[in-house]
Amino acid sequence: MKLLITTLIFVLSMSTTAQDTIIPLWPKNQIPNRIASEEQEVHVKEGILRISKVQEPHLEVYLPAKQNATGQAMLIFPGGGYQILAYDWEGTDIAKFLNGKGIAGIVVKYRLPTSESLKENYNVPLIDAQRAIRLVRSKADEFNIATNQIGIIGFSAGGHLASTLGTHFNEKVYEAIDDADKQSARPDFMSLVYPVITFSQSTKHTGSQKALLGGYETEERIKHFSNELQVTKETPATLLVHASDDKGVPVENSLLFYQALKDNEVSATMHIYPEGGHGFSLARENAHLRGWTERLFEWMESLK
């Protein structure tokens, strides 16, 4: 009996250790640009976990065993057209996969601009993204990561948010609330997977633009969030991944961003696959396309 109890405690402790860690993005009652409403967060699981109307953004942290850790971390921004988050498909599944390579995977559950609980909705995803990377950088010792090895990866509209963070990291979009906000919001590197990039070209993703800028679609703001126009020499090294047959977000989005990086002498790597469509995530069922994850790891190793 004593042996059984000891074994059970051991198993439970192992299970607890393997659990992810949830960290609120903001102190309670200090979430910027939030207004009171009756709106409730919605979770729908139909093959993919889709989260909408996010009320309390958080980080979901997955850390590799200390002995396997490379010191690198990636904040993960799931896509969903700025209307939902494909939370496991382009979030937690990616984090767990990164862990297998010794990389800390940190999913950002960011607020969506279609929520009724926001003011200046178009700024809120960037507000949460800036806070997320600053918070992670402030916890580098706790997470066993290097402060200069913190990157980001975004998928589809999450790729738009990641590229917004990578080009607007110095933009002041909220007032500092604690010591974490003294940290830099600049990613050390970023990967954009079938990303939404432009709002000003014919190859734009209209749904993402309307969701982010609905009611605020001035010409100035459209240019402001067309991130191929916002690249500078300070933009971090970038890896782009896209499929040529993407009908949802045309490959020209990645091509525009690649050209802007090249024009500004920023390190740029791009992998374009002939087939894959949109929203392929890890592409585990496509023997050719799934190689993009190995290209990601090779690229990350080359940055050290």
PDB file of C-alpha atoms in Angstrom, residues 73-268:
ATOM      1  CA  ALA A  73      12.273  31.008 -27.119  1.00  0.00           C
ATOM      2  CA  MET A  74       9.507  31.751 -29.588  1.00  0.00           C
ATOM      3  CA  LEU A  75       6.296  33.615 -28.868  1.00  0.00           C
ATOM      4  CA  ILE A  76       3.551  32.098 -30.999  1.00  0.00           C
ATOM      5  CA  PHE A  77       0.695  34.121 -32.497  1.00  0.00           C
ATOM      6  CA  PRO A  78      -2.114  31.857 -33.834  1.00  0.00           C
ATOM      7  CA  GLY A  79      -4.092  32.990 -36.840  1.00  0.00           C
ATOM      8  CA  GLY A  80      -7.795  33.249 -37.477  1.00  0.00           C
ATOM      9  CA  GLY A  81      -8.416  36.389 -39.509  1.00  0.00           C
ATOM     10  CA  TYR A  82      -8.385  38.579 -36.366  1.00  0.00           C
ATOM     11  CA  GLN A  83     -11.795  37.036 -35.590  1.00  0.00           C
ATOM     12  CA  ILE A  84     -10.812  33.806 -33.843  1.00  0.00           C
ATOM     13  CA  LEU A  85      -7.606  32.139 -32.664  1.00  0.00           C
ATOM     14  CA  ALA A  86      -6.837  28.678 -34.081  1.00  0.00           C
ATOM     15  CA  TYR A  87      -5.457  28.054 -30.652  1.00  0.00           C
ATOM     16  CA  ASP A  88      -4.160  24.486 -30.788  1.00  0.00           C
ATOM     17  CA  TRP A  89      -3.599  24.153 -34.558  1.00  0.00           C
ATOM     18  CA  GLU A  90      -1.366  27.233 -34.777  1.00  0.00           C
ATOM     19  CA  GLY A  91      -0.611  27.659 -31.076  1.00  0.00           C
ATOM     20  CA  THR A  92      -0.165  24.955 -28.483  1.00  0.00           C
ATOM     21  CA  ASP A  93       0.687  22.258 -31.055  1.00  0.00           C
ATOM     22  CA  ILE A  94       3.477  24.511 -32.325  1.00  0.00           C
ATOM     23  CA  ALA A  95       4.738  25.135 -28.782  1.00  0.00           C
ATOM     24  CA  LYS A  96       4.947  21.424 -28.017  1.00  0.00           C
ATOM     25  CA  PHE A  97       6.725  20.799 -31.306  1.00  0.00           C
ATOM     26  CA  LEU A  98       9.292  23.496 -30.515  1.00  0.00           C
ATOM     27  CA  ASN A  99       9.887  21.893 -27.127  1.00  0.00           C
ATOM     28  CA  GLY A 100      11.076  18.775 -28.939  1.00  0.00           C
ATOM     29  CA  LYS A 101      13.967  20.860 -30.294  1.00  0.00           C
ATOM     30  CA  GLY A 102      14.804  22.390 -26.922  1.00  0.00           C
ATOM     31  CA  ILE A 103      13.054  25.692 -27.670  1.00  0.00           C
ATOM     32  CA  ALA A 104      10.654  27.366 -25.258  1.00  0.00           C
ATOM     33  CA  GLY A 105       7.250  27.736 -26.940  1.00  0.00           C
ATOM     34  CA  ILE A 106       5.015  30.493 -25.592  1.00  0.00           C
ATOM     35  CA  VAL A 107       1.507  30.871 -27.012  1.00  0.00           C
ATOM     36  CA  VAL A 108       0.040  34.363 -26.881  1.00  0.00           C
ATOM     37  CA  LYS A 109      -3.722  34.428 -26.383  1.00  0.00           C
ATOM     38  CA  TYR A 110      -4.194  37.978 -27.615  1.00  0.00           C
ATOM     39  CA  ARG A 111      -7.356  40.038 -27.724  1.00  0.00           C
ATOM     40  CA  LEU A 112      -9.184  40.244 -31.033  1.00  0.00           C
ATOM     41  CA  PRO A 113     -10.308  43.569 -32.526  1.00  0.00           C
ATOM     42  CA  THR A 114     -13.835  42.292 -33.191  1.00  0.00           C
ATOM     43  CA  SER A 115     -14.534  42.180 -29.447  1.00  0.00           C
ATOM     44  CA  GLU A 116     -17.093  44.560 -27.948  1.00  0.00           C
ATOM     45  CA  SER A 117     -14.920  44.949 -24.840  1.00  0.00           C
ATOM     46  CA  LEU A 118     -12.340  47.218 -26.503  1.00  0.00           C
ATOM     47  CA  LYS A 119     -11.720  50.806 -27.475  1.00  0.00           C
ATOM     48  CA  GLU A 120      -9.354  51.734 -30.330  1.00  0.00           C
ATOM     49  CA  ASN A 121      -9.708  48.103 -31.355  1.00  0.00           C
ATOM     50  CA  TYR A 122      -7.102  48.323 -34.136  1.00  0.00           C
ATOM     51  CA  ASN A 123      -4.303  48.967 -31.604  1.00  0.00           C
ATOM     52  CA  VAL A 124      -5.187  46.212 -29.147  1.00  0.00           C
ATOM     53  CA  PRO A 125      -3.451  43.211 -30.808  1.00  0.00           C
ATOM     54  CA  LEU A 126      -0.185  45.200 -30.976  1.00  0.00           C
ATOM     55  CA  ILE A 127      -0.645  46.329 -27.367  1.00  0.00           C
ATOM     56  CA  ASP A 128      -0.911  42.701 -26.269  1.00  0.00           C
ATOM     57  CA  ALA A 129       1.983  41.622 -28.506  1.00  0.00           C
ATOM     58  CA  GLN A 130       4.338  44.276 -27.148  1.00  0.00           C
ATOM     59  CA  ARG A 131       3.386  43.390 -23.593  1.00  0.00           C
ATOM     60  CA  ALA A 132       3.859  39.673 -24.290  1.00  0.00           C
ATOM     61  CA  ILE A 133       7.463  39.943 -25.446  1.00  0.00           C
ATOM     62  CA  ARG A 134       8.359  42.371 -22.676  1.00  0.00           C
ATOM     63  CA  LEU A 135       6.850  40.066 -20.068  1.00  0.00           C
ATOM     64  CA  VAL A 136       8.722  37.057 -21.455  1.00  0.00           C
ATOM     65  CA  ARG A 137      11.994  38.996 -21.529  1.00  0.00           C
ATOM     66  CA  SER A 138      11.453  40.016 -17.888  1.00  0.00           C
ATOM     67  CA  LYS A 139      11.100  36.319 -16.979  1.00  0.00           C
ATOM     68  CA  ALA A 140      14.093  35.072 -18.965  1.00  0.00           C
ATOM     69  CA  ASP A 141      15.898  33.656 -15.919  1.00  0.00           C
ATOM     70  CA  GLU A 142      12.746  31.911 -14.723  1.00  0.00           C
ATOM     71  CA  PHE A 143      12.185  30.386 -18.180  1.00  0.00           C
ATOM     72  CA  ASN A 144      15.874  29.478 -18.660  1.00  0.00           C
ATOM     73  CA  ILE A 145      16.130  31.505 -21.873  1.00  0.00           C
ATOM     74  CA  ALA A 146      18.547  34.159 -23.126  1.00  0.00           C
ATOM     75  CA  THR A 147      17.220  37.719 -23.295  1.00  0.00           C
ATOM     76  CA  ASN A 148      18.750  38.126 -26.779  1.00  0.00           C
ATOM     77  CA  GLN A 149      17.326  34.863 -28.156  1.00  0.00           C
ATOM     78  CA  ILE A 150      13.608  35.623 -28.009  1.00  0.00           C
ATOM     79  CA  GLY A 151      11.843  35.359 -31.341  1.00  0.00           C
ATOM     80  CA  ILE A 152       8.289  35.312 -32.612  1.00  0.00           C
ATOM     81  CA  ILE A 153       6.315  33.186 -35.058  1.00  0.00           C
ATOM     82  CA  GLY A 154       2.908  34.037 -36.488  1.00  0.00           C
ATOM     83  CA  PHE A 155       0.476  32.270 -38.777  1.00  0.00           C
ATOM     84  CA  SER A 156      -1.872  34.004 -41.242  1.00  0.00           C
ATOM     85  CA  ALA A 157      -3.423  36.967 -39.367  1.00  0.00           C
ATOM     86  CA  GLY A 158      -1.128  35.988 -36.503  1.00  0.00           C
ATOM     87  CA  GLY A 159       1.644  36.531 -39.046  1.00  0.00           C
ATOM     88  CA  HIS A 160       0.291  40.017 -39.618  1.00  0.00           C
ATOM     89  CA  LEU A 161       0.428  40.667 -35.875  1.00  0.00           C
ATOM     90  CA  ALA A 162       3.965  39.222 -35.673  1.00  0.00           C
ATOM     91  CA  SER A 163       5.118  41.401 -38.597  1.00  0.00           C
ATOM     92  CA  THR A 164       3.411  44.378 -36.942  1.00  0.00           C
ATOM     93  CA  LEU A 165       5.373  43.740 -33.769  1.00  0.00           C
ATOM     94  CA  GLY A 166       8.560  43.302 -35.805  1.00  0.00           C
ATOM     95  CA  THR A 167       8.081  46.678 -37.521  1.00  0.00           C
ATOM     96  CA  HIS A 168       6.254  48.691 -34.829  1.00  0.00           C
ATOM     97  CA  PHE A 169       8.099  47.541 -31.687  1.00  0.00           C
ATOM     98  CA  ASN A 170       9.191  51.100 -30.840  1.00  0.00           C
ATOM     99  CA  GLU A 171       5.715  52.549 -31.247  1.00  0.00           C
ATOM    100  CA  LYS A 172       4.197  53.619 -27.925  1.00  0.00           C
ATOM    101  CA  VAL A 173       0.709  52.113 -27.836  1.00  0.00           C
ATOM    102  CA  TYR A 174       0.142  51.873 -24.070  1.00  0.00           C
ATOM    103  CA  GLU A 175       1.376  53.382 -20.812  1.00  0.00           C
ATOM    104  CA  ALA A 176       3.907  51.365 -18.832  1.00  0.00           C
ATOM    105  CA  ILE A 177       2.407  49.709 -15.759  1.00  0.00           C
ATOM    106  CA  ASP A 178       5.300  47.812 -14.148  1.00  0.00           C
ATOM    107  CA  ASP A 179       8.982  46.893 -14.467  1.00  0.00           C
ATOM    108  CA  ALA A 180       8.295  44.397 -17.249  1.00  0.00           C
ATOM    109  CA  ASP A 181       7.398  47.330 -19.488  1.00  0.00           C
ATOM    110  CA  LYS A 182      10.961  48.638 -19.184  1.00  0.00           C
ATOM    111  CA  GLN A 183      12.074  45.736 -21.381  1.00  0.00           C
ATOM    112  CA  SER A 184      12.538  46.028 -25.142  1.00  0.00           C
ATOM    113  CA  ALA A 185       9.622  44.922 -27.321  1.00  0.00           C
ATOM    114  CA  ARG A 186      11.894  44.169 -30.287  1.00  0.00           C
ATOM    115  CA  PRO A 187      11.932  40.491 -31.291  1.00  0.00           C
ATOM    116  CA  ASP A 188      15.419  39.080 -31.887  1.00  0.00           C
ATOM    117  CA  PHE A 189      14.111  37.182 -34.928  1.00  0.00           C
ATOM    118  CA  MET A 190      10.768  36.348 -36.490  1.00  0.00           C
ATOM    119  CA  SER A 191       9.172  33.688 -38.634  1.00  0.00           C
ATOM    120  CA  LEU A 192       6.075  34.440 -40.675  1.00  0.00           C
ATOM    121  CA  VAL A 193       4.080  31.478 -41.961  1.00  0.00           C
ATOM    122  CA  TYR A 194       1.558  32.189 -44.757  1.00  0.00           C
ATOM    123  CA  PRO A 195       1.304  35.702 -43.262  1.00  0.00           C
ATOM    124  CA  VAL A 196      -1.102  38.505 -43.991  1.00  0.00           C
ATOM    125  CA  ILE A 197       1.230  41.451 -44.725  1.00  0.00           C
ATOM    126  CA  THR A 198      -0.389  44.116 -46.874  1.00  0.00           C
ATOM    127  CA  PHE A 199      -3.637  46.065 -46.659  1.00  0.00           C
ATOM    128  CA  SER A 200      -2.751  48.399 -49.525  1.00  0.00           C
ATOM    129  CA  GLN A 201      -2.244  45.957 -52.418  1.00  0.00           C
ATOM    130  CA  SER A 202      -4.747  43.945 -54.459  1.00  0.00           C
ATOM    131  CA  THR A 203      -3.345  40.749 -52.887  1.00  0.00           C
ATOM    132  CA  LYS A 204      -4.482  41.812 -49.405  1.00  0.00           C
ATOM    133  CA  HIS A 205      -6.607  39.612 -47.158  1.00  0.00           C
ATOM    134  CA  THR A 206      -9.769  41.695 -46.964  1.00  0.00           C
ATOM    135  CA  GLY A 207     -11.233  39.783 -44.009  1.00  0.00           C
ATOM    136  CA  SER A 208      -8.254  40.497 -41.769  1.00  0.00           C
ATOM    137  CA  GLN A 209      -8.207  44.149 -42.797  1.00  0.00           C
ATOM    138  CA  LYS A 210     -11.903  44.634 -42.043  1.00  0.00           C
ATOM    139  CA  ALA A 211     -11.616  42.821 -38.709  1.00  0.00           C
ATOM    140  CA  LEU A 212      -8.629  44.911 -37.591  1.00  0.00           C
ATOM    141  CA  LEU A 213      -9.570  48.295 -39.010  1.00  0.00           C
ATOM    142  CA  GLY A 214     -13.367  48.087 -39.149  1.00  0.00           C
ATOM    143  CA  GLY A 215     -14.671  51.623 -38.685  1.00  0.00           C
ATOM    144  CA  TYR A 216     -11.150  53.093 -38.732  1.00  0.00           C
ATOM    145  CA  GLU A 217     -10.100  52.420 -42.336  1.00  0.00           C
ATOM    146  CA  THR A 218      -8.425  55.716 -43.191  1.00  0.00           C
ATOM    147  CA  GLU A 219      -5.795  55.772 -45.932  1.00  0.00           C
ATOM    148  CA  GLU A 220      -3.152  56.633 -43.345  1.00  0.00           C
ATOM    149  CA  ARG A 221      -4.080  53.693 -41.114  1.00  0.00           C
ATOM    150  CA  ILE A 222      -4.201  51.261 -44.035  1.00  0.00           C
ATOM    151  CA  LYS A 223      -0.613  52.233 -44.898  1.00  0.00           C
ATOM    152  CA  HIS A 224       0.389  52.105 -41.242  1.00  0.00           C
ATOM    153  CA  PHE A 225      -0.659  48.459 -40.997  1.00  0.00           C
ATOM    154  CA  SER A 226       0.673  47.473 -44.441  1.00  0.00           C
ATOM    155  CA  ASN A 227       3.839  46.113 -42.942  1.00  0.00           C
ATOM    156  CA  GLU A 228       5.842  45.857 -46.143  1.00  0.00           C
ATOM    157  CA  LEU A 229       5.836  49.674 -45.974  1.00  0.00           C
ATOM    158  CA  GLN A 230       7.097  49.726 -42.375  1.00  0.00           C
ATOM    159  CA  VAL A 231      10.304  47.676 -42.678  1.00  0.00           C
ATOM    160  CA  THR A 232      13.501  49.451 -41.575  1.00  0.00           C
ATOM    161  CA  LYS A 233      17.091  48.391 -40.984  1.00  0.00           C
ATOM    162  CA  GLU A 234      16.044  47.664 -37.367  1.00  0.00           C
ATOM    163  CA  THR A 235      13.522  45.020 -38.408  1.00  0.00           C
ATOM    164  CA  PRO A 236      14.722  41.640 -37.085  1.00  0.00           C
ATOM    165  CA  ALA A 237      16.015  38.814 -39.268  1.00  0.00           C
ATOM    166  CA  THR A 238      13.018  37.056 -40.805  1.00  0.00           C
ATOM    167  CA  LEU A 239      12.072  33.635 -42.157  1.00  0.00           C
ATOM    168  CA  LEU A 240       9.061  33.504 -44.495  1.00  0.00           C
ATOM    169  CA  VAL A 241       7.146  30.317 -45.382  1.00  0.00           C
ATOM    170  CA  HIS A 242       4.308  30.215 -47.910  1.00  0.00           C
ATOM    171  CA  ALA A 243       2.650  27.989 -50.511  1.00  0.00           C
ATOM    172  CA  SER A 244       2.254  29.233 -54.089  1.00  0.00           C
ATOM    173  CA  ASP A 245      -1.291  27.870 -54.309  1.00  0.00           C
ATOM    174  CA  ASP A 246      -2.507  29.733 -51.210  1.00  0.00           C
ATOM    175  CA  LYS A 247      -5.949  31.070 -52.190  1.00  0.00           C
ATOM    176  CA  GLY A 248      -6.681  32.573 -48.771  1.00  0.00           C
ATOM    177  CA  VAL A 249      -3.627  34.778 -48.354  1.00  0.00           C
ATOM    178  CA  PRO A 250      -1.766  35.063 -51.680  1.00  0.00           C
ATOM    179  CA  VAL A 251       1.964  34.336 -51.674  1.00  0.00           C
ATOM    180  CA  GLU A 252       2.558  37.904 -52.864  1.00  0.00           C
ATOM    181  CA  ASN A 253       2.188  38.946 -49.202  1.00  0.00           C
ATOM    182  CA  SER A 254       5.421  37.131 -48.343  1.00  0.00           C
ATOM    183  CA  LEU A 255       7.097  38.319 -51.548  1.00  0.00           C
ATOM    184  CA  LEU A 256       6.334  41.948 -50.696  1.00  0.00           C
ATOM    185  CA  PHE A 257       7.801  41.584 -47.223  1.00  0.00           C
ATOM    186  CA  TYR A 258      10.872  39.736 -48.502  1.00  0.00           C
ATOM    187  CA  GLN A 259      11.578  42.506 -50.993  1.00  0.00           C
ATOM    188  CA  ALA A 260      11.191  45.167 -48.293  1.00  0.00           C
ATOM    189  CA  LEU A 261      13.633  43.281 -46.054  1.00  0.00           C
ATOM    190  CA  LYS A 262      16.117  42.955 -48.906  1.00  0.00           C
ATOM    191  CA  ASP A 263      15.801  46.658 -49.764  1.00  0.00           C
ATOM    192  CA  ASN A 264      16.631  47.507 -46.144  1.00  0.00           C
ATOM    193  CA  GLU A 265      19.535  45.038 -45.951  1.00  0.00           C
ATOM    194  CA  VAL A 266      17.798  42.912 -43.310  1.00  0.00           C
ATOM    195  CA  SER A 267      18.645  39.200 -43.241  1.00  0.00           C
ATOM    196  CA  ALA A 268      15.786  37.426 -45.024  1.00  0.00           C
TER     197      ALA A 268
END
